CSV table of C-alpha atoms and ligand atoms in Angstrom, one decimal:
chain,number,residue,atom,x,y,z
A,1,MET,CA,-28.7,-53.1,-68.6
A,2,PRO,CA,-27.5,-55.8,-66.3
A,3,GLY,CA,-27.6,-59.4,-67.5
A,4,LYS,CA,-29.3,-62.5,-66.3
A,5,GLU,CA,-30.2,-63.5,-62.8
A,6,LEU,CA,-28.3,-66.3,-60.9
A,7,SER,CA,-29.8,-68.5,-58.2
A,8,LYS,CA,-28.6,-68.1,-54.6
A,9,GLN,CA,-26.6,-71.3,-55.0
A,10,GLN,CA,-24.9,-70.0,-58.2
A,11,LEU,CA,-24.1,-66.6,-56.6
A,12,HIS,CA,-22.6,-68.2,-53.5
A,13,LYS,CA,-20.5,-70.7,-55.5
A,14,LEU,CA,-19.2,-67.9,-57.7
A,15,LEU,CA,-18.1,-65.9,-54.8
A,16,ILE,CA,-16.5,-68.9,-53.0
A,17,GLU,CA,-14.6,-69.9,-56.2
A,18,SER,CA,-13.4,-66.3,-56.8
A,19,LEU,CA,-12.0,-66.1,-53.2
A,20,ASP,CA,-10.3,-69.4,-53.8
A,21,ASP,CA,-7.5,-70.1,-51.2
A,22,ALA,CA,-8.7,-67.3,-48.9
A,23,VAL,CA,-11.7,-69.4,-47.9
A,24,LYS,CA,-10.9,-71.6,-44.9
A,25,LYS,CA,-14.5,-72.8,-44.4
A,26,HIS,CA,-17.9,-71.9,-45.8
A,27,SER,CA,-21.6,-72.7,-45.2
A,28,LYS,CA,-23.6,-74.6,-47.7
A,29,PRO,CA,-24.0,-72.6,-50.9
A,30,GLY,CA,-27.6,-71.6,-51.5
A,31,GLN,CA,-28.3,-71.3,-47.8
A,32,VAL,CA,-29.0,-67.7,-46.6
A,33,PRO,CA,-26.9,-66.1,-45.3
A,34,LEU,CA,-23.6,-67.4,-46.7
A,35,GLU,CA,-21.0,-67.6,-43.9
A,36,LEU,CA,-17.3,-67.7,-44.6
A,37,GLN,CA,-14.2,-68.1,-42.5
A,38,LEU,CA,-11.4,-66.4,-44.4
A,39,THR,CA,-7.6,-66.2,-44.0
A,40,SER,CA,-5.8,-63.2,-42.7
A,41,PRO,CA,-5.8,-60.3,-43.6
A,42,LEU,CA,-9.3,-60.7,-44.8
A,43,PRO,CA,-12.2,-60.4,-42.3
A,44,SER,CA,-11.9,-63.6,-40.3
A,45,LYS,CA,-15.7,-64.2,-40.1
A,46,LEU,CA,-17.9,-62.9,-42.9
A,47,ARG,CA,-21.7,-63.2,-43.2
A,48,LEU,CA,-23.0,-62.4,-46.7
A,49,TYR,CA,-26.4,-61.6,-48.0
A,50,LEU,CA,-26.0,-61.8,-51.8
A,51,TYR,CA,-28.4,-60.6,-54.4
A,52,ASN,CA,-28.5,-60.1,-58.2
A,53,VAL,CA,-27.9,-56.5,-59.3
A,54,SER,CA,-30.7,-55.3,-61.5
A,55,SER,CA,-31.5,-52.1,-63.3
A,56,PHE,CA,-33.4,-49.4,-61.5
A,57,ARG,CA,-33.7,-46.0,-63.0
A,58,GLU,CA,-31.8,-44.5,-65.9
A,59,GLY,CA,-28.1,-45.0,-65.0
A,60,ASP,CA,-28.8,-46.6,-61.6
A,61,CYS,CA,-28.8,-50.2,-60.5
A,62,LYS,CA,-29.9,-51.8,-57.3
A,63,ILE,CA,-30.2,-54.9,-55.2
A,64,ASN,CA,-33.5,-55.8,-53.5
A,65,VAL,CA,-32.7,-56.7,-49.9
A,66,ARG,CA,-34.9,-59.6,-48.7
A,67,LEU,CA,-33.8,-61.1,-45.4
A,68,PRO,CA,-35.0,-64.4,-43.8
A,69,ASP,CA,-37.0,-62.4,-41.3
A,70,HIS,CA,-38.9,-60.6,-44.0
A,71,ARG,CA,-40.2,-63.9,-45.2
A,72,GLU,CA,-41.7,-64.5,-41.8
A,73,GLY,CA,-43.9,-61.5,-42.5
A,74,ASN,CA,-41.9,-58.8,-40.7
A,75,LYS,CA,-42.0,-55.4,-42.4
A,76,TYR,CA,-38.6,-54.4,-41.0
A,77,ALA,CA,-35.8,-56.8,-40.2
A,78,PRO,CA,-32.1,-56.7,-39.4
A,79,PRO,CA,-29.7,-59.2,-40.8
A,80,ASP,CA,-28.1,-61.6,-38.3
A,81,ARG,CA,-25.3,-59.6,-36.8
A,82,GLY,CA,-24.4,-62.1,-34.0
A,83,GLU,CA,-21.2,-63.9,-33.2
A,84,ASP,CA,-18.6,-61.5,-34.4
A,85,PHE,CA,-19.3,-61.8,-38.1
A,86,LEU,CA,-18.7,-58.9,-40.4
A,87,VAL,CA,-22.1,-58.6,-42.1
A,88,VAL,CA,-22.0,-57.5,-45.7
A,89,LEU,CA,-24.8,-56.9,-48.2
A,90,GLY,CA,-23.6,-57.6,-51.7
A,91,GLY,CA,-24.7,-57.9,-55.3
A,92,TYR,CA,-23.4,-59.6,-58.4
A,93,ASP,CA,-23.8,-58.1,-61.8
A,94,GLU,CA,-23.6,-60.6,-64.6
A,95,LYS,CA,-23.1,-58.1,-67.4
A,96,TYR,CA,-20.0,-56.5,-66.0
A,97,ASP,CA,-19.0,-59.6,-64.0
A,98,VAL,CA,-18.4,-57.7,-60.8
A,99,PHE,CA,-19.5,-57.8,-57.2
A,100,ALA,CA,-20.8,-54.8,-55.2
A,101,PHE,CA,-20.7,-54.4,-51.5
A,102,TRP,CA,-22.7,-52.0,-49.3
A,103,ASP,CA,-22.1,-50.9,-45.7
A,104,ASP,CA,-24.4,-52.8,-43.4
A,105,THR,CA,-23.3,-50.9,-40.3
A,106,LEU,CA,-25.1,-47.8,-41.4
A,107,TYR,CA,-28.5,-49.4,-41.2
A,108,ASP,CA,-30.3,-50.6,-38.1
A,109,GLU,CA,-32.7,-52.7,-40.1
A,110,TYR,CA,-34.1,-53.0,-43.7
A,111,ARG,CA,-37.5,-52.5,-45.0
A,112,GLU,CA,-39.3,-55.4,-46.6
A,113,VAL,CA,-38.6,-53.9,-50.0
A,114,GLN,CA,-35.4,-52.1,-49.5
A,115,LEU,CA,-33.4,-51.1,-52.5
A,116,LEU,CA,-29.7,-50.5,-52.2
A,117,THR,CA,-28.6,-48.6,-55.2
A,118,LEU,CA,-25.4,-47.8,-57.1
A,119,LYS,CA,-24.5,-46.2,-60.4
A,120,GLU,CA,-24.1,-48.3,-63.5
A,121,THR,CA,-20.9,-46.3,-64.2
A,122,THR,CA,-19.4,-47.6,-61.0
A,123,LEU,CA,-20.1,-51.2,-62.1
A,124,LYS,CA,-18.4,-50.3,-65.4
A,125,ARG,CA,-15.4,-48.7,-63.7
A,126,GLY,CA,-15.1,-51.8,-61.5
A,127,SER,CA,-14.9,-54.1,-64.5
A,128,VAL,CA,-12.3,-51.9,-66.2
A,129,GLU,CA,-10.2,-51.0,-63.2
A,130,GLY,CA,-10.7,-54.1,-61.1
A,131,ILE,CA,-11.9,-52.1,-58.1
A,132,ALA,CA,-14.0,-48.9,-57.8
A,133,THR,CA,-15.7,-47.0,-55.1
A,134,GLN,CA,-18.7,-44.7,-55.1
A,135,PHE,CA,-20.1,-42.4,-52.5
A,136,ARG,CA,-23.8,-42.6,-51.9
A,137,ASP,CA,-26.2,-40.7,-49.7
A,138,GLY,CA,-28.0,-43.3,-47.6
A,139,GLY,CA,-27.9,-44.9,-44.2
A,140,LYS,CA,-26.7,-42.6,-41.5
A,141,GLY,CA,-24.4,-40.0,-43.0
A,142,GLY,CA,-23.7,-41.6,-46.4
A,143,GLU,CA,-21.8,-44.7,-47.4
A,144,THR,CA,-19.2,-46.0,-49.7
A,145,VAL,CA,-20.2,-48.7,-52.2
A,146,ILE,CA,-17.3,-50.9,-53.3
A,147,VAL,CA,-17.3,-52.7,-56.6
A,148,ALA,CA,-14.7,-55.3,-57.6
A,149,ASP,CA,-14.0,-57.9,-60.2
A,150,ASN,CA,-13.1,-61.5,-59.3
A,151,SER,CA,-9.4,-60.9,-58.9
A,152,HIS,CA,-10.0,-57.9,-56.5
A,153,LEU,CA,-12.7,-59.5,-54.3
A,154,SER,CA,-10.3,-60.0,-51.4
A,155,GLU,CA,-9.2,-56.4,-51.6
A,156,ALA,CA,-12.8,-55.2,-51.7
A,157,LEU,CA,-13.8,-57.2,-48.6
A,158,ARG,CA,-10.8,-56.1,-46.7
A,159,MET,CA,-11.6,-52.5,-47.6
A,160,ARG,CA,-15.2,-53.1,-46.5
A,161,GLU,CA,-14.0,-54.2,-43.0
A,162,ARG,CA,-11.4,-51.6,-42.6
A,163,LEU,CA,-13.8,-48.7,-43.5
A,164,VAL,CA,-16.1,-49.9,-40.8
A,165,GLN,CA,-13.3,-50.1,-38.3
A,166,ILE,CA,-11.9,-46.7,-39.3
A,167,ARG,CA,-15.4,-45.1,-38.8
A,168,GLU,CA,-15.6,-46.5,-35.3
A,169,LEU,CA,-12.2,-45.1,-34.4
A,170,LEU,CA,-13.0,-41.7,-36.0
A,171,ASN,CA,-16.1,-41.5,-34.0
A,172,ASP,CA,-13.9,-41.4,-30.9
A,173,PHE,CA,-11.1,-39.2,-32.2
A,174,LEU,CA,-13.0,-36.5,-34.2
A,175,PRO,CA,-15.5,-33.7,-33.2
A,176,PRO,CA,-19.0,-35.3,-33.2
A,177,GLU,CA,-20.1,-33.3,-36.3
A,178,TRP,CA,-17.6,-35.1,-38.5
A,179,ARG,CA,-20.2,-37.1,-40.4
A,180,ASP,CA,-22.9,-34.4,-40.4
A,181,ASN,CA,-22.0,-33.7,-44.0
A,182,SER,CA,-22.0,-37.1,-45.7
A,183,LYS,CA,-19.5,-36.2,-48.4
A,184,GLN,CA,-17.1,-34.9,-45.8
A,185,GLY,CA,-17.5,-38.0,-43.7
A,186,GLN,CA,-16.8,-40.2,-46.7
A,187,ILE,CA,-13.7,-38.2,-47.7
A,188,ILE,CA,-12.3,-38.4,-44.2
A,189,GLU,CA,-12.8,-42.1,-44.0
A,190,HIS,CA,-11.1,-42.6,-47.4
A,191,VAL,CA,-8.1,-40.3,-46.5
A,192,VAL,CA,-7.5,-42.4,-43.4
A,193,TYR,CA,-7.9,-45.6,-45.4
A,194,ALA,CA,-5.4,-44.4,-48.0
A,195,PHE,CA,-3.0,-43.2,-45.2
A,196,LEU,CA,-3.0,-46.7,-43.6
A,197,GLU,CA,-3.1,-48.8,-46.8
A,198,LYS,CA,-1.4,-46.9,-49.5
A,199,THR,CA,1.5,-44.8,-48.0
A,200,ASP,CA,4.9,-45.9,-46.9
A,201,PRO,CA,5.0,-46.2,-43.1
A,202,ASP,CA,8.7,-45.3,-43.0
A,203,GLN,CA,7.9,-41.8,-44.2
A,204,PRO,CA,7.0,-39.0,-41.8
A,205,THR,CA,3.3,-38.6,-40.9
A,206,HIS,CA,2.8,-35.3,-42.7
A,207,GLU,CA,4.2,-36.6,-46.0
A,208,ARG,CA,2.1,-39.7,-45.8
A,209,ARG,CA,-1.0,-37.6,-45.0
A,210,GLU,CA,-0.3,-35.4,-47.9
A,211,SER,CA,0.0,-38.4,-50.3
A,212,ALA,CA,-3.2,-39.8,-48.9
A,213,GLN,CA,-5.0,-36.5,-49.5
A,214,GLU,CA,-3.5,-36.2,-53.0
A,215,PHE,CA,-4.6,-39.8,-53.7
A,216,ILE,CA,-8.2,-39.1,-52.7
A,217,ALA,CA,-8.2,-35.7,-54.5
A,218,ALA,CA,-7.2,-37.4,-57.7
A,219,GLU,CA,-9.8,-40.2,-57.2
A,220,GLN,CA,-12.6,-37.7,-56.6
A,221,ALA,CA,-11.3,-35.3,-59.2
A,222,VAL,CA,-11.2,-32.3,-56.8
A,223,GLU,CA,-8.5,-29.9,-55.7
A,224,ILE,CA,-6.3,-31.1,-52.8
A,225,GLN,CA,-7.2,-27.9,-51.0
A,226,ALA,CA,-10.8,-29.1,-50.8
A,227,ILE,CA,-9.7,-32.3,-49.2
A,228,GLN,CA,-7.4,-30.4,-46.8
A,229,GLU,CA,-10.3,-28.2,-45.8
A,230,MET,CA,-12.4,-31.2,-44.9
A,231,THR,CA,-9.7,-32.6,-42.7
A,232,GLY,CA,-8.8,-29.2,-41.4
A,233,SER,CA,-10.5,-26.0,-40.4
A,234,GLN,CA,-13.9,-27.1,-41.8
A,235,LEU,CA,-13.8,-30.0,-39.4
A,236,TRP,CA,-12.4,-28.4,-36.3
A,237,LYS,CA,-14.2,-25.1,-36.7
A,238,GLU,CA,-11.8,-23.0,-34.7
A,239,PRO,CA,-12.2,-19.3,-35.0
A,240,GLY,CA,-9.3,-17.7,-36.8
A,241,LYS,CA,-7.9,-21.0,-37.9
A,242,GLU,CA,-8.1,-21.4,-41.7
A,243,GLY,CA,-6.9,-24.2,-43.8
A,244,TYR,CA,-5.1,-27.4,-42.7
A,245,HIS,CA,-3.5,-27.7,-39.3
A,246,ARG,CA,-1.0,-30.5,-38.8
A,247,GLU,CA,-1.5,-30.5,-35.0
A,248,TYR,CA,-5.1,-31.6,-35.3
A,249,PHE,CA,-5.5,-34.3,-37.9
A,250,ASP,CA,-2.0,-35.8,-38.0
A,251,PRO,CA,-2.0,-37.0,-34.4
A,252,VAL,CA,-5.4,-38.6,-35.1
A,253,LEU,CA,-3.8,-40.5,-38.0
A,254,ASN,CA,-0.9,-41.6,-35.7
A,255,ALA,CA,-3.2,-42.7,-33.0
A,256,ILE,CA,-5.5,-44.7,-35.3
A,257,GLU,CA,-2.5,-46.4,-36.9
A,258,SER,CA,-1.2,-47.3,-33.5
A,259,VAL,CA,-4.5,-48.9,-32.5
A,260,TRP,CA,-4.6,-50.5,-35.9
A,261,LYS,CA,-1.2,-52.0,-35.7
A,262,SER,CA,-1.8,-53.3,-32.2
A,263,ALA,CA,-5.0,-54.9,-33.5
A,264,GLY,CA,-2.9,-57.1,-35.8
A,265,ASP,CA,-1.9,-60.7,-35.5
A,266,GLN,CA,-2.6,-62.6,-32.4
A,267,LEU,CA,-4.5,-59.9,-30.5
A,268,LYS,CA,-6.7,-59.1,-33.3
A,269,PRO,CA,-9.9,-61.1,-32.3
A,270,THR,CA,-9.8,-59.6,-28.8
A,271,LEU,CA,-9.3,-56.1,-30.0
A,272,ASP,CA,-12.0,-56.3,-32.7
A,273,ASP,CA,-14.5,-57.4,-30.1
A,274,ILE,CA,-13.6,-54.4,-28.0
A,275,LEU,CA,-13.6,-52.0,-30.9
A,276,ALA,CA,-17.1,-53.1,-31.9
A,277,GLU,CA,-18.7,-51.6,-28.8
A,278,THR,CA,-16.4,-49.4,-26.9
A,279,THR,CA,-14.9,-45.9,-27.3
A,280,VAL,CA,-11.2,-45.4,-27.7
A,281,PRO,CA,-10.5,-44.2,-24.1
A,282,GLU,CA,-12.4,-47.3,-22.9
A,283,LEU,CA,-10.5,-49.5,-25.4
A,284,LEU,CA,-7.2,-48.1,-24.1
A,285,ASP,CA,-8.3,-48.5,-20.5
A,286,ASN,CA,-9.2,-52.1,-21.3
A,287,LEU,CA,-5.6,-52.5,-22.5
A,288,GLY,CA,-4.4,-51.3,-19.2
A,289,THR,CA,-5.3,-52.8,-15.9
A,290,ASP,CA,-6.7,-51.7,-12.5
A,291,SER,CA,-5.3,-54.5,-10.5
A,292,PRO,CA,-2.4,-56.9,-11.1
A,293,GLU,CA,-4.6,-59.8,-9.9
A,294,ARG,CA,-6.8,-59.5,-13.0
A,295,ARG,CA,-3.9,-60.3,-15.3
A,296,THR,CA,-4.3,-63.2,-17.6
A,297,THR,CA,-0.6,-63.9,-18.3
A,298,VAL,CA,2.3,-61.7,-17.6
A,299,GLN,CA,3.4,-61.8,-21.3
A,300,ASP,CA,-0.1,-60.9,-22.4
A,301,GLN,CA,-0.2,-58.0,-20.0
A,302,ILE,CA,3.2,-56.6,-20.9
A,303,GLN,CA,2.2,-56.6,-24.6
A,304,ARG,CA,-1.2,-54.9,-23.9
A,305,ASN,CA,0.4,-52.2,-21.8
A,306,GLN,CA,3.0,-51.6,-24.5
A,307,GLN,CA,0.2,-51.0,-27.0
A,308,LEU,CA,-1.3,-48.4,-24.7
A,309,VAL,CA,2.0,-46.7,-24.2
A,310,ASP,CA,2.6,-46.7,-28.0
A,311,ALA,CA,-0.8,-45.3,-28.7
A,312,LEU,CA,-0.4,-42.5,-26.3
A,313,LYS,CA,3.1,-41.6,-27.6
A,314,ALA,CA,1.7,-41.6,-31.1
A,315,LEU,CA,-1.2,-39.4,-30.1
A,316,TYR,CA,1.2,-36.8,-28.9
A,317,ASP,CA,3.7,-37.5,-31.7
A,318,HIS,CA,6.2,-37.8,-28.9
A,319,GLN,CA,5.8,-34.1,-27.8
A,320,CYS,CA,6.3,-33.5,-24.1
A,321,GLN,CA,3.0,-32.5,-22.4
A,322,VAL,CA,5.0,-29.9,-20.4
A,323,CYS,CA,7.4,-28.3,-22.8
A,324,ASN,CA,6.1,-29.6,-26.2
A,325,ARG,CA,9.7,-30.6,-27.1
A,326,ARG,CA,9.9,-33.6,-29.5
A,327,LEU,CA,13.2,-35.5,-29.2
A,328,GLN,CA,14.3,-37.6,-32.2
A,329,GLN,CA,16.1,-40.8,-32.8
A,330,ARG,CA,18.7,-41.6,-35.5
A,331,ASN,CA,16.0,-43.3,-37.7
A,332,GLY,CA,13.9,-40.2,-37.6
A,333,ASP,CA,11.4,-41.6,-35.1
A,334,GLY,CA,10.4,-39.4,-32.2
A,335,TYR,CA,11.4,-40.2,-28.6
A,336,SER,CA,9.3,-39.8,-25.5
A,337,GLU,CA,8.7,-41.5,-22.2
A,338,VAL,CA,5.4,-42.3,-20.4
A,339,HIS,CA,5.1,-41.4,-16.8
A,340,HIS,CA,2.5,-42.9,-14.4
A,341,VAL,CA,1.1,-40.0,-12.4
A,342,ARG,CA,0.3,-42.2,-9.4
A,343,PRO,CA,3.1,-44.7,-9.5
A,344,LEU,CA,2.4,-48.4,-10.2
A,345,GLY,CA,4.3,-50.2,-7.4
A,346,ASP,CA,3.8,-50.4,-3.7
A,347,PRO,CA,2.8,-48.4,-1.8
A,348,HIS,CA,1.1,-46.2,-4.4
A,349,THR,CA,-0.6,-49.0,-6.5
A,350,GLY,CA,-1.7,-46.6,-9.3
A,351,PRO,CA,-3.5,-48.1,-12.3
A,352,ASP,CA,-1.8,-48.9,-15.6
A,353,LYS,CA,-4.4,-46.8,-17.6
A,354,GLN,CA,-4.2,-43.9,-20.0
A,355,SER,CA,-6.0,-41.7,-17.4
A,356,ASN,CA,-2.9,-42.2,-15.2
A,357,MET,CA,-0.3,-41.6,-17.9
A,358,LEU,CA,1.6,-38.6,-19.2
A,359,VAL,CA,3.8,-38.3,-22.3
A,360,LEU,CA,7.0,-36.5,-21.4
A,361,CYS,CA,10.5,-35.7,-22.4
A,362,PRO,CA,13.2,-37.3,-20.2
A,363,ASN,CA,13.9,-34.1,-18.2
A,364,HIS,CA,10.3,-33.6,-17.3
A,365,HIS,CA,9.8,-37.2,-16.6
A,366,ALA,CA,12.6,-36.9,-14.0
A,367,ASP,CA,11.0,-33.7,-12.6
A,368,PHE,CA,7.7,-35.6,-12.1
A,369,ASP,CA,9.5,-38.5,-10.5
A,370,ASN,CA,11.3,-36.0,-8.2
A,371,GLY,CA,8.1,-34.1,-7.3
A,372,MET,CA,9.4,-30.9,-8.9
A,373,ILE,CA,6.2,-30.3,-11.0
A,374,ILE,CA,2.8,-29.7,-9.4
A,375,ILE,CA,-0.4,-29.8,-11.5
A,376,GLU,CA,-3.5,-28.1,-10.4
A,377,PRO,CA,-6.1,-30.9,-10.8
A,378,SER,CA,-9.0,-28.8,-12.0
A,379,THR,CA,-7.2,-26.4,-14.4
A,380,HIS,CA,-4.1,-28.5,-15.2
A,381,GLU,CA,-2.0,-25.4,-14.5
A,382,ILE,CA,1.7,-26.2,-14.0
A,383,THR,CA,3.8,-25.1,-11.1
A,384,HIS,CA,7.5,-25.9,-11.7
A,385,LEU,CA,9.5,-25.6,-8.5
A,386,TYR,CA,12.8,-24.5,-10.0
A,387,ASP,CA,12.1,-23.6,-13.7
A,388,GLU,CA,9.9,-20.5,-13.9
A,389,ARG,CA,9.4,-20.9,-17.7
A,390,TYR,CA,6.8,-23.5,-17.2
A,391,THR,CA,5.0,-22.1,-14.1
A,392,GLY,CA,1.5,-20.8,-15.1
A,393,LYS,CA,1.5,-22.8,-18.3
A,394,GLN,CA,-1.1,-25.5,-18.9
A,395,LEU,CA,-0.3,-29.2,-19.2
A,396,GLU,CA,-1.2,-30.1,-22.8
A,397,THR,CA,-3.8,-32.8,-23.4
A,398,THR,CA,-5.3,-33.8,-26.7
A,399,GLY,CA,-7.7,-36.2,-28.4
A,400,TRP,CA,-9.0,-39.1,-26.3
A,401,HIS,CA,-6.4,-38.7,-23.6
A,402,GLU,CA,-8.3,-37.8,-20.4
A,403,LEU,CA,-6.4,-37.5,-17.2
A,404,ASP,CA,-8.0,-38.6,-13.9
A,405,ASN,CA,-7.8,-35.6,-11.6
A,406,GLU,CA,-7.6,-37.9,-8.5
A,407,HIS,CA,-4.3,-39.2,-9.7
A,408,LEU,CA,-3.0,-35.6,-10.1
A,409,GLU,CA,-4.1,-34.9,-6.5
A,410,TYR,CA,-2.3,-38.0,-5.3
A,411,HIS,CA,0.8,-36.8,-7.1
A,412,ASN,CA,0.6,-33.4,-5.6
A,413,THR,CA,0.2,-34.6,-2.0
A,414,GLU,CA,2.1,-37.9,-1.9
A,415,ILE,CA,5.0,-37.2,-4.4
A,416,CYS,CA,5.4,-33.5,-4.1
A,417,GLY,CA,4.2,-33.2,-0.4
A,418,PHE,CA,1.9,-30.4,-1.3
A,419,GLY,CA,-1.6,-29.7,0.1
B,1,LIG,ZN1,9.5,-31.7,-21.5
């Protein structure tokens, strides 16, 4: 049974004190919601609705969500989600001395008497292990509740934000059914989280992905094969393809990491804003530019376009879209080049966008520049003017990368002199 109830002011003070140096600024304790500005890498702006955890049924606990709008007599109300705050609904449990955080992004609004539940065993695990997570059916497609003691509060809030960001990215990278089965959705999100946060970025992707899958298998006490199925054939549902296929999920991991990294440091606020409401192709197009006049500063633009180029190379894991070859560098990294289908400079003035880009090996990059490769715009069939091996093959495309056929037509007529 949970312990005694604290006032809003006590709850807020406790949380602020526990976060200690990570708090740059906070609103007045006791005032709902509590707003915090936190230091990096924590969510920069956090809006918290905090409640006491109380007992519910046998083995279950809950918070009663009651928002300011409910007090005005509204039966349904959303929390205040304005101004780029990460909104979190949280609870404090006095008995185990832990905080619990639910995922607000899964709910449009809350009923006047809305219970958000969690298992008492998760509270207990949180108090013993410092941080614990629990999957829960609820919201759209299930959610992860995070429980943490005072010394793991920062980690828990960072995880809360990252899981939200990961879900937004996965929505763009994976087949639409990926969250139809809530357990599967939760597992995928956690594998991506573990990949980004708990594996060594210097190791090859497939090894890191395996460690992430092993980590989640151990955490969930299931066989690794089950985790691999959820990130493999079960997810992509391709006839005749059983088990795990590197070429599907691994490039997604690379692409997410690439967007992730580029969202770091000084560009973070801008990218977070974009991530909140756009799809990945749009995001990547936003990184590029239609017209040079729209540039803010040259430095800024170069940096943004480099992110786009890096994201695209990561998506293909440096494999050439014509021949699938992947060149390597001494440090084990892949090597590829990005070609603009409709060239950037005068007189072509092509856009610096993903829809105008190809990932190529140096040979095929030169062949494109020299007009030796023609791509049929509607079918993407290749005609190679001196190397028959590639004629009749299809240009490979994957994930969120969508070529604009008009640029291919331009290439065929203007660069190759065809049609
Ligand atoms: Zn090639």
